[in-house]
GROMACS .gro file of C-alpha atoms in nm:
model
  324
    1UNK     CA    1  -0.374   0.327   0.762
    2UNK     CA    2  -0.004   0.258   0.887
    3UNK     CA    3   0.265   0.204   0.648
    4UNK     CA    4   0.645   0.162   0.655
    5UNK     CA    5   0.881   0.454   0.626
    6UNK     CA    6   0.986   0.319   0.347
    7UNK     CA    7   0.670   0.321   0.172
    8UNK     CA    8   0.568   0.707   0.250
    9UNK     CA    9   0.958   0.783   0.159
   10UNK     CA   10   0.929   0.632  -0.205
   11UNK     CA   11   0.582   0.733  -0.261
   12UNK     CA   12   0.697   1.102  -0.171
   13UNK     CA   13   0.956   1.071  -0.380
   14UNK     CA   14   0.759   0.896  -0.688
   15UNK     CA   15   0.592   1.204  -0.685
   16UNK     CA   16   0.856   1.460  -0.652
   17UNK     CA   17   0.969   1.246  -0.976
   18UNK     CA   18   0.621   1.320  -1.154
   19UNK     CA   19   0.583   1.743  -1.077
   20UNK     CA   20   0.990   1.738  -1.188
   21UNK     CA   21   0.948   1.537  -1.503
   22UNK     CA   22   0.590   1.707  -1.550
   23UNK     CA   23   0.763   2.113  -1.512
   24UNK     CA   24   1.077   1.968  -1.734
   25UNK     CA   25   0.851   1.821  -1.990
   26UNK     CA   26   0.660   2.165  -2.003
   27UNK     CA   27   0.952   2.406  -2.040
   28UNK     CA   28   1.108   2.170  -2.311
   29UNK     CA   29   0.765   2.226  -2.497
   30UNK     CA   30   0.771   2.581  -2.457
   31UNK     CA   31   1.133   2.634  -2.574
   32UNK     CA   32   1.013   2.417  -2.880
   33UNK     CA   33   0.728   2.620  -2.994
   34UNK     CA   34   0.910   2.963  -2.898
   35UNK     CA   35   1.174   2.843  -3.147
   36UNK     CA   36   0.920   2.789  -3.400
   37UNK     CA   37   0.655   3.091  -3.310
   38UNK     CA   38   0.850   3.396  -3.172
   39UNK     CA   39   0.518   3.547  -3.098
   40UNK     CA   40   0.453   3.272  -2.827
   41UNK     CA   41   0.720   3.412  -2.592
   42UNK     CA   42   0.628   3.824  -2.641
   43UNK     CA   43   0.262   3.663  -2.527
   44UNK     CA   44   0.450   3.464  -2.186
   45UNK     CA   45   0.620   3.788  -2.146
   46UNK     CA   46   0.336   4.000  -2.145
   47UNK     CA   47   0.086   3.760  -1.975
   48UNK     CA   48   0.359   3.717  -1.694
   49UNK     CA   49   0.402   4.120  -1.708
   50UNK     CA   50  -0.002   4.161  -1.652
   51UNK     CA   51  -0.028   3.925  -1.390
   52UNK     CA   52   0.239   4.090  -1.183
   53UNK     CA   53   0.049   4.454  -1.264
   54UNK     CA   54  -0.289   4.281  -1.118
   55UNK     CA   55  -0.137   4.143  -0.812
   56UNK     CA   56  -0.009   4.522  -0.761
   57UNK     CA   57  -0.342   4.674  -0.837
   58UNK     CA   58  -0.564   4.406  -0.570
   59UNK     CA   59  -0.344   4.576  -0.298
   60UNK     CA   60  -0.373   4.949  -0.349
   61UNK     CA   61  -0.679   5.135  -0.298
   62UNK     CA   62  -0.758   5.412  -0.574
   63UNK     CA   63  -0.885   5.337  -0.897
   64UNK     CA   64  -0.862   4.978  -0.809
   65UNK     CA   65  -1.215   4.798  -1.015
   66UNK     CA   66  -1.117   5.028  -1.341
   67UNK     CA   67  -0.759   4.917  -1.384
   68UNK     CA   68  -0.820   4.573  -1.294
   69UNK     CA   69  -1.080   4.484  -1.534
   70UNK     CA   70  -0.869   4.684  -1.801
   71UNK     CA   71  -0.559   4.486  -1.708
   72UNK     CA   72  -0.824   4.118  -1.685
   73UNK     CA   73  -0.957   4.227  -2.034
   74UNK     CA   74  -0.596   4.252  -2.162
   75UNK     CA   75  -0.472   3.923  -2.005
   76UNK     CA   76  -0.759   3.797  -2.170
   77UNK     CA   77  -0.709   3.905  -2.516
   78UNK     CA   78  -0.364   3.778  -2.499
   79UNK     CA   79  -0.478   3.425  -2.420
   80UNK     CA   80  -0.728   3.393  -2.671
   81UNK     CA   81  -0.460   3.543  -2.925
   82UNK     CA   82  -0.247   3.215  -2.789
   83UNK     CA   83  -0.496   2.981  -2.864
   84UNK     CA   84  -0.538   3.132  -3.194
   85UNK     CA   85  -0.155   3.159  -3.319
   86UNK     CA   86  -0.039   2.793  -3.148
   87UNK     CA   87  -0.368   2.628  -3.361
   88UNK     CA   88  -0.282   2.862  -3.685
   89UNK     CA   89   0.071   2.657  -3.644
   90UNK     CA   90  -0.096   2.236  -3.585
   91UNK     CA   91  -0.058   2.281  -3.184
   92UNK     CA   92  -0.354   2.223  -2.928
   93UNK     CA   93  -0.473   2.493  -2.732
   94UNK     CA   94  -0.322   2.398  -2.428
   95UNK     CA   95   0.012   2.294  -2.561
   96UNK     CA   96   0.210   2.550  -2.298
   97UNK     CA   97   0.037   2.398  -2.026
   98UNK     CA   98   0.174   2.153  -1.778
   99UNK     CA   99   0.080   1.793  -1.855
  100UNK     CA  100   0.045   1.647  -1.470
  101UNK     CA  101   0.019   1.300  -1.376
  102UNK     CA  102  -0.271   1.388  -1.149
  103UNK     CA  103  -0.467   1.717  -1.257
  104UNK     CA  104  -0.614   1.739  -0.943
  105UNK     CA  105  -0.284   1.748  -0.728
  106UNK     CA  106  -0.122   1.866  -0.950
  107UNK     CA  107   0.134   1.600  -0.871
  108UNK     CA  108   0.209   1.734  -0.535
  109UNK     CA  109  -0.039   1.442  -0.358
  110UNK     CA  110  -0.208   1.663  -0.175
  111UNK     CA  111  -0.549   1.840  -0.201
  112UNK     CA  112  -0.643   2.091   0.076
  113UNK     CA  113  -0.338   1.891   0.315
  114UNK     CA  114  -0.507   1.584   0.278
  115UNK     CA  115  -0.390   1.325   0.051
  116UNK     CA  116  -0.503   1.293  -0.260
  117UNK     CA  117  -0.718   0.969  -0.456
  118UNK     CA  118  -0.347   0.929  -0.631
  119UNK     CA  119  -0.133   0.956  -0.379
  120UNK     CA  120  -0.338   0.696  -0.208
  121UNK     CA  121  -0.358   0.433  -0.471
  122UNK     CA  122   0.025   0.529  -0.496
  123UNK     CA  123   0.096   0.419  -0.138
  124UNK     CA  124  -0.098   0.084  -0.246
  125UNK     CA  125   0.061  -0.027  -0.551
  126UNK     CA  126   0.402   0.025  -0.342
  127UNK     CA  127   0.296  -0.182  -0.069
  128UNK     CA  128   0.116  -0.443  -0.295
  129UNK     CA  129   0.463  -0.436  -0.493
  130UNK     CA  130   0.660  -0.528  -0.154
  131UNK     CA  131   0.464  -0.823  -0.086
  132UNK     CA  132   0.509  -0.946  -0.429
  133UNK     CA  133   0.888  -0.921  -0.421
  134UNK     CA  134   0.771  -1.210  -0.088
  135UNK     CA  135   0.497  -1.378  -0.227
  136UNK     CA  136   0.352  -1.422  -0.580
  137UNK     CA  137  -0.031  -1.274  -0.485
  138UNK     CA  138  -0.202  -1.289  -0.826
  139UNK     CA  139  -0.168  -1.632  -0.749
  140UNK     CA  140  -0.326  -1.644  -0.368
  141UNK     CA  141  -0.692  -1.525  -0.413
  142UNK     CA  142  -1.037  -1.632  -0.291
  143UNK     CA  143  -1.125  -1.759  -0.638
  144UNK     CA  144  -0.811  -1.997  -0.694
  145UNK     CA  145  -0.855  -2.158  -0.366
  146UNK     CA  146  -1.023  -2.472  -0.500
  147UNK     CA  147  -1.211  -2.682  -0.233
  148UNK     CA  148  -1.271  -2.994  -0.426
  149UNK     CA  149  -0.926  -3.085  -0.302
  150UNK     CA  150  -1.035  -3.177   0.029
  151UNK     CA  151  -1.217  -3.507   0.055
  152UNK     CA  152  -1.609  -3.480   0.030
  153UNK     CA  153  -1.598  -3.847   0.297
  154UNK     CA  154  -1.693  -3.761   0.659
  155UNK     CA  155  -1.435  -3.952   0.881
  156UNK     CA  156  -1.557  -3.930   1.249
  157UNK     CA  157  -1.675  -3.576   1.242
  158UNK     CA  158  -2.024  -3.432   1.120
  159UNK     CA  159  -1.859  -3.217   0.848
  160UNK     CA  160  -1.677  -3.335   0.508
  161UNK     CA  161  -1.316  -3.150   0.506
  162UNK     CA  162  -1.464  -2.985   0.161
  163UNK     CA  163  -1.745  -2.881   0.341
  164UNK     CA  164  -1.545  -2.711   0.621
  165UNK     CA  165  -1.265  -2.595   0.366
  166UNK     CA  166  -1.560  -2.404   0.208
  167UNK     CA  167  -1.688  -2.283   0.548
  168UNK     CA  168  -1.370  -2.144   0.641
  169UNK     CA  169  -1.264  -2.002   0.294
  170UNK     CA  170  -1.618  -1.810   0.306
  171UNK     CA  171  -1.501  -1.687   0.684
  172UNK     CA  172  -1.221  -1.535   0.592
  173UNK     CA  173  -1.378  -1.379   0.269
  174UNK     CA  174  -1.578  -1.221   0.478
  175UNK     CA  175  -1.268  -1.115   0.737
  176UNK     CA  176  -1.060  -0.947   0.435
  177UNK     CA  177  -1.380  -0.750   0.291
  178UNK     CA  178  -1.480  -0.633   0.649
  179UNK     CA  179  -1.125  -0.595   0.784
  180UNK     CA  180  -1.056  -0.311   1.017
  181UNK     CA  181  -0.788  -0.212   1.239
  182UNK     CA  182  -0.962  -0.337   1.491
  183UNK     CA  183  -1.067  -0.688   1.343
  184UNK     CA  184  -0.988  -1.010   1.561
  185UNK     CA  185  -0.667  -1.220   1.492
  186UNK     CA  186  -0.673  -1.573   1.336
  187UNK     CA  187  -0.490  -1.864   1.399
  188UNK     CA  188  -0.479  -2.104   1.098
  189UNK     CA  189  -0.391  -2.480   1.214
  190UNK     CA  190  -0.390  -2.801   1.076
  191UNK     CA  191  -0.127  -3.048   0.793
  192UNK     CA  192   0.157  -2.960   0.589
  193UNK     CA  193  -0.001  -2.820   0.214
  194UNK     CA  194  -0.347  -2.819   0.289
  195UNK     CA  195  -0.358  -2.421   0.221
  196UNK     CA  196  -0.317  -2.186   0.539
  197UNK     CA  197  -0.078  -1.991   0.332
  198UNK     CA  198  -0.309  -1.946   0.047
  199UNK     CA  199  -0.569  -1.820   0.277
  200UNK     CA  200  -0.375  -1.594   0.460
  201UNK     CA  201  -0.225  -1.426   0.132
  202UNK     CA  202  -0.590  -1.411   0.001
  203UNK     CA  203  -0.640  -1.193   0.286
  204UNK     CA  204  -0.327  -1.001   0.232
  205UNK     CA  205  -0.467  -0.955  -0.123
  206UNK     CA  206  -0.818  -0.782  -0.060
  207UNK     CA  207  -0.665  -0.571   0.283
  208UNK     CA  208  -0.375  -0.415   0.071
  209UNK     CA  209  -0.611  -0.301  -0.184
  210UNK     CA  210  -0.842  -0.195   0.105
  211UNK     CA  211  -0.565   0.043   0.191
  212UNK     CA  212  -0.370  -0.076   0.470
  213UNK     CA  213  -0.048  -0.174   0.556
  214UNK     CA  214   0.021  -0.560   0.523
  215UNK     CA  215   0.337  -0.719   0.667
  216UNK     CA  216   0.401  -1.073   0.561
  217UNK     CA  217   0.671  -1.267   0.652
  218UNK     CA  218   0.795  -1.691   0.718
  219UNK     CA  219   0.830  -1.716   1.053
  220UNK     CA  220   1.226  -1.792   1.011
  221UNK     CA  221   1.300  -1.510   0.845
  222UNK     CA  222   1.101  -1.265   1.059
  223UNK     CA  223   1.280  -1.377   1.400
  224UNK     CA  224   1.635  -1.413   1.180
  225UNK     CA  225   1.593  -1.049   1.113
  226UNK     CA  226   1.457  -0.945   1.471
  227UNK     CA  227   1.741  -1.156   1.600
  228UNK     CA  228   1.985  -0.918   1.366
  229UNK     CA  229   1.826  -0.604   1.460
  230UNK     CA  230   1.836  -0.687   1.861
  231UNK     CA  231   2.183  -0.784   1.855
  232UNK     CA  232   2.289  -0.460   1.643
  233UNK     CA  233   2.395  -0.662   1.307
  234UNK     CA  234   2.133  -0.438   1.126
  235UNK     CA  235   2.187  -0.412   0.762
  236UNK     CA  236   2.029  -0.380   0.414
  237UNK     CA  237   1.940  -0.677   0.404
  238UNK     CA  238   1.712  -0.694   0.743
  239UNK     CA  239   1.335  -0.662   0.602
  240UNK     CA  240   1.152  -0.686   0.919
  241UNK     CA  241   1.225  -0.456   1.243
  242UNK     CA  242   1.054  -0.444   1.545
  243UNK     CA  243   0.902  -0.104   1.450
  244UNK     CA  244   0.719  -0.252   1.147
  245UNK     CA  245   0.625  -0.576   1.304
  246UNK     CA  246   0.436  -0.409   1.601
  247UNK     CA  247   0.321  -0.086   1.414
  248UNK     CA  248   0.112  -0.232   1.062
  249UNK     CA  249  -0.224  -0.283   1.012
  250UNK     CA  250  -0.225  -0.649   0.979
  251UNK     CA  251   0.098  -0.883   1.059
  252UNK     CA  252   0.067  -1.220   0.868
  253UNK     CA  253   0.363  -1.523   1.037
  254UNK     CA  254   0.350  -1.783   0.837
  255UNK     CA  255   0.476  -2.144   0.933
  256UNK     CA  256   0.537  -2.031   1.280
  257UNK     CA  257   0.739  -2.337   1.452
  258UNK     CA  258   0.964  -2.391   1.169
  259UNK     CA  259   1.251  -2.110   1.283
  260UNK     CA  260   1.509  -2.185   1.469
  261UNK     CA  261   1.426  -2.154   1.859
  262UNK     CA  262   1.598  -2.009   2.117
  263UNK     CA  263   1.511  -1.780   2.398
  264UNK     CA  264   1.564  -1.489   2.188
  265UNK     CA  265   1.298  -1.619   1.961
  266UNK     CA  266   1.061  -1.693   2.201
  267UNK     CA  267   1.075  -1.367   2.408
  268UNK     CA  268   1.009  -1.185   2.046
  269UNK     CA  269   0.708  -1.410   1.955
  270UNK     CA  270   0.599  -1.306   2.272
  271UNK     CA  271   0.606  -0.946   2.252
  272UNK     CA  272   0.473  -0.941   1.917
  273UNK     CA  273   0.153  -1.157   2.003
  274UNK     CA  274   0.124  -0.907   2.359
  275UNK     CA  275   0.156  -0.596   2.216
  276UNK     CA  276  -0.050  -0.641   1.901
  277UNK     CA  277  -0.333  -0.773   2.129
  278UNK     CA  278  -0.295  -0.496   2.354
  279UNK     CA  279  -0.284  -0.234   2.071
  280UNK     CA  280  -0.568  -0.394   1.925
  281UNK     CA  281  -0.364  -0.490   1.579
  282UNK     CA  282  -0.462  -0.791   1.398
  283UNK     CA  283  -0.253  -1.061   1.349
  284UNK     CA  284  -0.255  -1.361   1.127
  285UNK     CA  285  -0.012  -1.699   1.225
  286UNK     CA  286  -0.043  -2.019   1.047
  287UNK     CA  287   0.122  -2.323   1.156
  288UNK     CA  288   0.147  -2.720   1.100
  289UNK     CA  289   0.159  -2.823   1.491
  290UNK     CA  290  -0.136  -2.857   1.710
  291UNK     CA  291  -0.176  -2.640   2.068
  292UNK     CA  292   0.003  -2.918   2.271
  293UNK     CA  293   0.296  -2.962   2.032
  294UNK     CA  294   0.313  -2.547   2.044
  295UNK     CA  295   0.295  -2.571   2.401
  296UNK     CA  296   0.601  -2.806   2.393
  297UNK     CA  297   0.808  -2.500   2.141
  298UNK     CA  298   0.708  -2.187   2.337
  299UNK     CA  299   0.634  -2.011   2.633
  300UNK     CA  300   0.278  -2.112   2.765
  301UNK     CA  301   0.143  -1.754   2.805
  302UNK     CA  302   0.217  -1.731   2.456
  303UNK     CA  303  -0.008  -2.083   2.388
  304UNK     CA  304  -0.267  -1.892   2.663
  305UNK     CA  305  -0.287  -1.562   2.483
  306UNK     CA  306  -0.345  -1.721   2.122
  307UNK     CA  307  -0.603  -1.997   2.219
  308UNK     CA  308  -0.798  -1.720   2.412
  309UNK     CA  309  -0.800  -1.442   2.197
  310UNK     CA  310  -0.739  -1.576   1.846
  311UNK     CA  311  -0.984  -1.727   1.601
  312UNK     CA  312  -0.838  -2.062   1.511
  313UNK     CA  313  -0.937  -2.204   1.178
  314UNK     CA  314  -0.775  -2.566   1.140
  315UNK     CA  315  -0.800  -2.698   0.766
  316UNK     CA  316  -0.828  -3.096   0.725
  317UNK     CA  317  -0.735  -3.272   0.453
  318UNK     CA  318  -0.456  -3.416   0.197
  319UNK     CA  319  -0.149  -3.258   0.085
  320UNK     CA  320  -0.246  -2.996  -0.199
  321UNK     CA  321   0.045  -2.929  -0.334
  322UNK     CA  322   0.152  -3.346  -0.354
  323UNK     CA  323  -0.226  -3.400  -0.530
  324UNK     CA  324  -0.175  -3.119  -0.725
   0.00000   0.00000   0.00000
């Protein structure tokens, strides 16, 4: 799973956020009840006075099984006589302890130096929350891709445009729920509005939540921002770098022709389209313009290296968004 900087850097610090808030919350608690119960804090005291006498005892060598089960029995006493007084006074039981976001971490989002479930679905809801800010994807899904937009007439071709608007939206159903690092890149062609966005964000959709890094981006604003970086005007507002272009799991261009073209533009295209194929990344690039009109934009061993090794998917049909 590759993500951005970015999006280990605030997860990490999410969670540094959650054990700080989760030790502040329990020391606030504890000078509460102290306050209240005087008793409480002669049992910390003595607990934390025990506990250093047993960690003394486990590394000598005479009389060690004696004194430690005296000094375990003691420890235990005290505990039970916690319980007792913080219930006698309307607390819970555990009222001293410390209330983590994730009891298994222990908010730390690690287990055993791997990551924990949490920090996981962390790293996912960040991600998910980037392409949002891009592209609104509650609204791009498999289900709300309606096919009885396409016309059901065959016009000089053995398939209706619904039935091979169906075929394809099944296809790539099956590409998000399968989708591996190593899955095959996909070129979706074909008219202005007849939905190669919605497809490609319906794979963005099910891949994100599969764990992996998605990087969307219109094909203008990617190159602007390459075009930035490569000439050193970097800034805040640069979303895309070459780093996270070539280096995520998936790479979705949408409406590639549409940016402004210059050689600068074209040698990027190219080096993203080579080095994802040769790294064995997916990539995702929808456009309006047919292979001879692309031919006429860009480089022809960029044309070469996308009719070869991409799957192209061309949608037929009216303009969705005008019948809609």
């Amino acid at each position: 799973m590759s993500y951005s900087k970015e999006v280990y850097s605030k997860a990490e610090k999410i969670l540094s956020e959650r054990l700080e808030k989760a030790n502040t919350d329990a020391q606030n608690r504890f000078d509460e009840i102290s306050e209240k119960i005087p008793r409480i804090e002669e049992i910390q005291r003595e607990l934390a006075r025990i506990g250093l006498e047993i960690s003394k005892v486990f590394f000598t060598d005479g009389g060690k099984q004696a004194e430690m089960e005296k000094l375990m029995n003691r420890s235990l006493a005290l505990q039970q006589e916690r319980k007792s007084v913080l219930a006698e006074n309307g607390y819970a039981e555990d009222a001293l302890e410390i209330k983590y976001t994730c009891p298994i971490c222990k908010d730390t989002g690690y287990v055993n130096h791997r990551r924990c479930k949490c920090h996981k679905e962390l790293l996912k809801d960040i991600e998910r929350e980037n392409l949002q800010k891009i592209a609104p994807l509650c609204d791009y899904t498999f289900e709300s891709f309606d096919v009885n937009y396409y016309p059901q007439e065959i016009e000089g071709s053995a398939v209706s445009p619904r039935a091979k608007a169906e075929k394809i939206k099944q296809s790539c159903s099956k590409y998000a729920v399968n989708f591996s690092p190593d899955s095959p890149s996909i070129m979706f062609m074909g008219g202005t509005g007849l939905g190669k966005t919605h497809l490609s964000l319906a794979i963005a959709n099910v891949v994100v939540n599969k764990g992996y890094g998605v990087l969307y981006a219109a094909a203008q604003n990617l190159f602007s921002d390459l075009q930035n970086e490569g000439f050193g005007r970097s800034s805040s507002a640069i979303k895309y770098t070459e780093k996270s272009v070539l280096s995520c799991d998936l790479l979705i261009i949408d409406d590639l022709g549409t940016e402004f073209k210059n050689s600068y533009t074209v040698a990027s295209l190219f080096n993203i389209i080579n080095s994802r194929l040769s790294a064995k990344k997916p990539t995702i690039i929808s456009t309006n313009y047919s292979f001879d009109e692309l031919e006429e934009k860009y480089d022809q061993r960029i044309i070469s290296r996308i009719s070869g090794e991409y799957k192209k998917l061309v949608l037929v049909g009216n303009d969705i968004r005008y019948l809609k």
